[in-house]
């Protein structure tokens, strides 16, 4: 497998409707070799996945310039104005200890799960993916503040959850399969892969 290689540090963002009660998660992920690695719900030292913090509040204009990376609208009390909380990778305990080598022009495959045997629990929504560049070295993202990079959208599937994701249940991995294509003209280096569902 020749060609440029990327080091990917996935970050999961869930943008959820406040009424939902169940939560999905990224169970595992793989590059072209299909050697799936466990993703969320693992000790931070054992995975490259990082979940975003849960408080987005009802963000008032005074917080609009906050660099924090946030998600989890369903976990914030309704009509509570609060500063969004949290950054990723800027603290030592959030540093990514693992990476995934991905060739430019290939894809990253995600297994999105929920309750056992059910896959992703939400029936509607869009699927988006972004890349954020950390630097050229294989360790560039390890002490990198993910709020300080520019993210470039590489995938946008309107109604991707009902139209595509939920149609591809993978019984072997007990979750719905989703593929994120990586651009072939991207420069070598370490990247953060940001997923929004």
Coordinates of C-alpha atoms in Angstrom, one line a residue:
X1 CA 0.0 0.0 0.0
X2 CA 2.0 3.0 -1.2
X3 CA 1.0 6.6 -1.1
X4 CA 0.6 9.2 1.6
X5 CA -0.4 8.1 5.0
X6 CA -2.4 10.0 7.6
X7 CA -2.6 9.5 11.3
X8 CA -6.2 10.0 12.4
X9 CA -7.4 10.8 15.9
X10 CA -11.2 10.5 15.7
X11 CA -13.4 12.7 17.9
X12 CA -17.1 12.0 18.2
X13 CA -19.7 14.7 18.3
X14 CA -23.3 13.9 19.0
X15 CA -25.8 16.6 18.2
X16 CA -28.9 15.2 19.8
X17 CA -32.5 16.3 20.0
X18 CA -33.4 17.1 23.6
X19 CA -36.3 14.6 23.6
X20 CA -34.3 11.5 22.9
X21 CA -33.6 9.1 25.8
X22 CA -31.1 6.7 24.3
X23 CA -27.6 7.4 23.1
X24 CA -25.6 5.8 20.4
X25 CA -21.8 5.6 20.4
X26 CA -19.0 4.6 18.1
X27 CA -18.3 1.0 19.1
X28 CA -15.3 0.4 16.8
X29 CA -13.5 1.7 13.8
X30 CA -11.0 0.6 11.2
X31 CA -9.0 1.7 8.2
X32 CA -8.8 -0.2 4.9
X33 CA -7.4 -3.3 6.6
X34 CA -10.7 -3.8 8.4
X35 CA -8.9 -4.6 11.7
X36 CA -11.5 -3.0 13.9
X37 CA -10.3 -1.4 17.1
X38 CA -12.5 -0.6 20.0
X39 CA -13.5 3.1 20.2
X40 CA -15.7 4.6 22.8
X41 CA -16.3 3.3 26.3
X42 CA -12.7 2.4 26.7
X43 CA -10.0 3.7 29.0
X44 CA -8.4 6.8 27.4
X45 CA -5.1 5.1 27.2
X46 CA -6.5 2.3 25.1
X47 CA -8.2 4.3 22.3
X48 CA -7.8 7.2 20.0
X49 CA -11.4 8.1 20.3
X50 CA -12.4 11.1 22.4
X51 CA -16.0 12.1 23.2
X52 CA -16.8 15.8 23.4
X53 CA -17.9 17.2 26.7
X54 CA -21.6 17.3 27.5
X55 CA -22.6 20.9 28.4
X56 CA -23.7 23.2 25.6
X57 CA -26.2 25.1 27.6
X58 CA -28.6 27.4 25.8
X59 CA -25.6 29.4 24.6
X60 CA -26.1 33.1 24.9
X61 CA -24.3 35.6 22.7
X62 CA -21.7 36.2 25.4
X63 CA -20.3 32.7 24.7
X64 CA -20.4 32.8 20.9
X65 CA -16.6 33.1 20.5
X66 CA -15.8 30.3 22.9
X67 CA -13.3 27.8 21.3
X68 CA -14.7 24.9 23.4
X69 CA -15.7 21.8 21.6
X70 CA -19.2 20.8 22.8
X71 CA -22.0 18.4 22.3
X72 CA -24.9 16.8 24.1
X73 CA -27.9 19.1 23.8
X74 CA -30.0 16.5 25.4
X75 CA -27.9 16.6 28.6
X76 CA -28.3 20.3 29.3
X77 CA -31.3 21.6 31.3
X78 CA -33.8 23.4 29.1
X79 CA -33.4 27.2 28.8
X80 CA -30.4 27.2 31.1
X81 CA -27.9 29.7 29.7
X82 CA -24.4 28.3 30.4
X83 CA -21.0 28.7 28.9
X84 CA -20.1 25.7 26.7
X85 CA -17.5 23.6 28.5
X86 CA -14.4 21.6 27.6
X87 CA -11.6 21.3 25.1
X88 CA -10.0 18.1 23.8
X89 CA -6.4 17.1 23.9
X90 CA -5.3 20.3 25.6
X91 CA -5.1 18.5 29.0
X92 CA -2.7 15.6 29.6
X93 CA -5.4 13.3 30.6
X94 CA -7.2 13.8 27.3
X95 CA -4.1 13.2 25.1
X96 CA -4.6 10.6 22.4
X97 CA -2.5 7.6 23.2
X98 CA -3.4 5.7 20.0
X99 CA -3.7 6.5 16.3
X100 CA -5.1 5.0 13.1
X101 CA -2.9 5.0 10.0
X102 CA -5.1 5.8 7.0
X103 CA -4.0 6.2 3.4
X104 CA -5.0 9.4 1.5
X105 CA -7.9 8.5 -0.8
X106 CA -9.1 5.5 1.3
X107 CA -11.8 5.4 4.0
X108 CA -12.4 5.0 7.7
X109 CA -15.2 2.6 8.7
X110 CA -17.2 3.2 11.9
X111 CA -19.5 0.8 13.7
X112 CA -22.2 2.9 15.4
X113 CA -24.0 1.1 18.2
X114 CA -26.6 1.5 20.9
X115 CA -28.4 -1.2 22.8
X116 CA -27.3 -4.7 22.1
X117 CA -28.7 -5.9 18.8
X118 CA -30.2 -2.6 17.9
X119 CA -27.5 -0.4 16.5
X120 CA -27.8 3.4 16.5
X121 CA -31.1 4.2 18.3
X122 CA -32.0 7.5 16.6
X123 CA -34.2 7.4 13.5
X124 CA -33.4 10.7 12.0
X125 CA -30.5 13.1 11.5
X126 CA -27.6 14.1 9.3
X127 CA -24.1 12.7 9.1
X128 CA -21.1 15.0 8.8
X129 CA -17.4 14.5 9.0
X130 CA -14.5 17.0 9.2
X131 CA -10.7 16.8 9.3
X132 CA -8.6 19.1 11.5
X133 CA -4.9 19.3 10.9
X134 CA -2.5 18.9 13.9
X135 CA 0.9 18.8 12.2
X136 CA 3.3 16.7 10.2
X137 CA 4.6 14.3 12.9
X138 CA 2.8 11.1 14.0
X139 CA 2.6 12.6 17.5
X140 CA 1.4 16.1 16.5
X141 CA -2.1 15.6 17.9
X142 CA -1.0 14.2 21.3
X143 CA -0.6 17.5 23.0
X144 CA -2.7 19.5 20.6
X145 CA -5.7 21.7 21.6
X146 CA -8.4 20.6 19.3
X147 CA -10.2 23.9 19.7
X148 CA -7.3 25.7 17.9
X149 CA -7.5 24.1 14.5
X150 CA -9.6 24.8 11.4
X151 CA -11.9 21.9 10.5
X152 CA -12.6 21.2 6.8
X153 CA -15.8 19.3 6.0
X154 CA -15.1 16.1 4.0
X155 CA -18.5 14.5 4.2
X156 CA -22.1 15.8 4.5
X157 CA -25.1 13.4 4.1
X158 CA -28.4 15.2 4.6
X159 CA -30.7 12.7 6.3
X160 CA -27.8 10.3 6.3
X161 CA -29.0 8.4 9.4
X162 CA -32.4 7.2 8.0
X163 CA -31.3 7.1 4.3
X164 CA -28.0 5.3 4.7
X165 CA -26.7 4.5 8.2
X166 CA -29.7 2.6 9.5
X167 CA -29.9 0.5 6.4
X168 CA -26.5 -1.1 7.0
X169 CA -26.7 -3.1 10.2
X170 CA -23.6 -5.2 10.7
X171 CA -24.6 -8.2 12.8
X172 CA -21.0 -9.4 13.2
X173 CA -20.0 -6.1 14.9
X174 CA -23.4 -5.4 16.4
X175 CA -23.9 -2.0 15.0
X176 CA -24.6 0.1 12.0
X177 CA -21.7 0.5 9.6
X178 CA -20.7 4.0 8.3
X179 CA -17.8 4.9 5.9
X180 CA -16.0 8.2 5.9
X181 CA -14.0 8.8 2.6
X182 CA -10.7 10.5 3.2
X183 CA -9.7 13.0 0.4
X184 CA -6.9 11.7 -1.9
X185 CA -5.2 15.2 -2.2
X186 CA -4.6 15.7 1.5
X187 CA -1.1 16.4 2.9
X188 CA 0.7 13.9 5.1
X189 CA 0.4 14.4 8.8
X190 CA -1.8 13.9 11.9
X191 CA -5.4 14.8 11.8
X192 CA -8.4 14.9 14.0
X193 CA -11.5 13.3 12.5
X194 CA -14.6 15.0 13.8
X195 CA -17.9 13.2 13.4
X196 CA -21.3 14.9 13.8
X197 CA -24.5 12.8 14.0

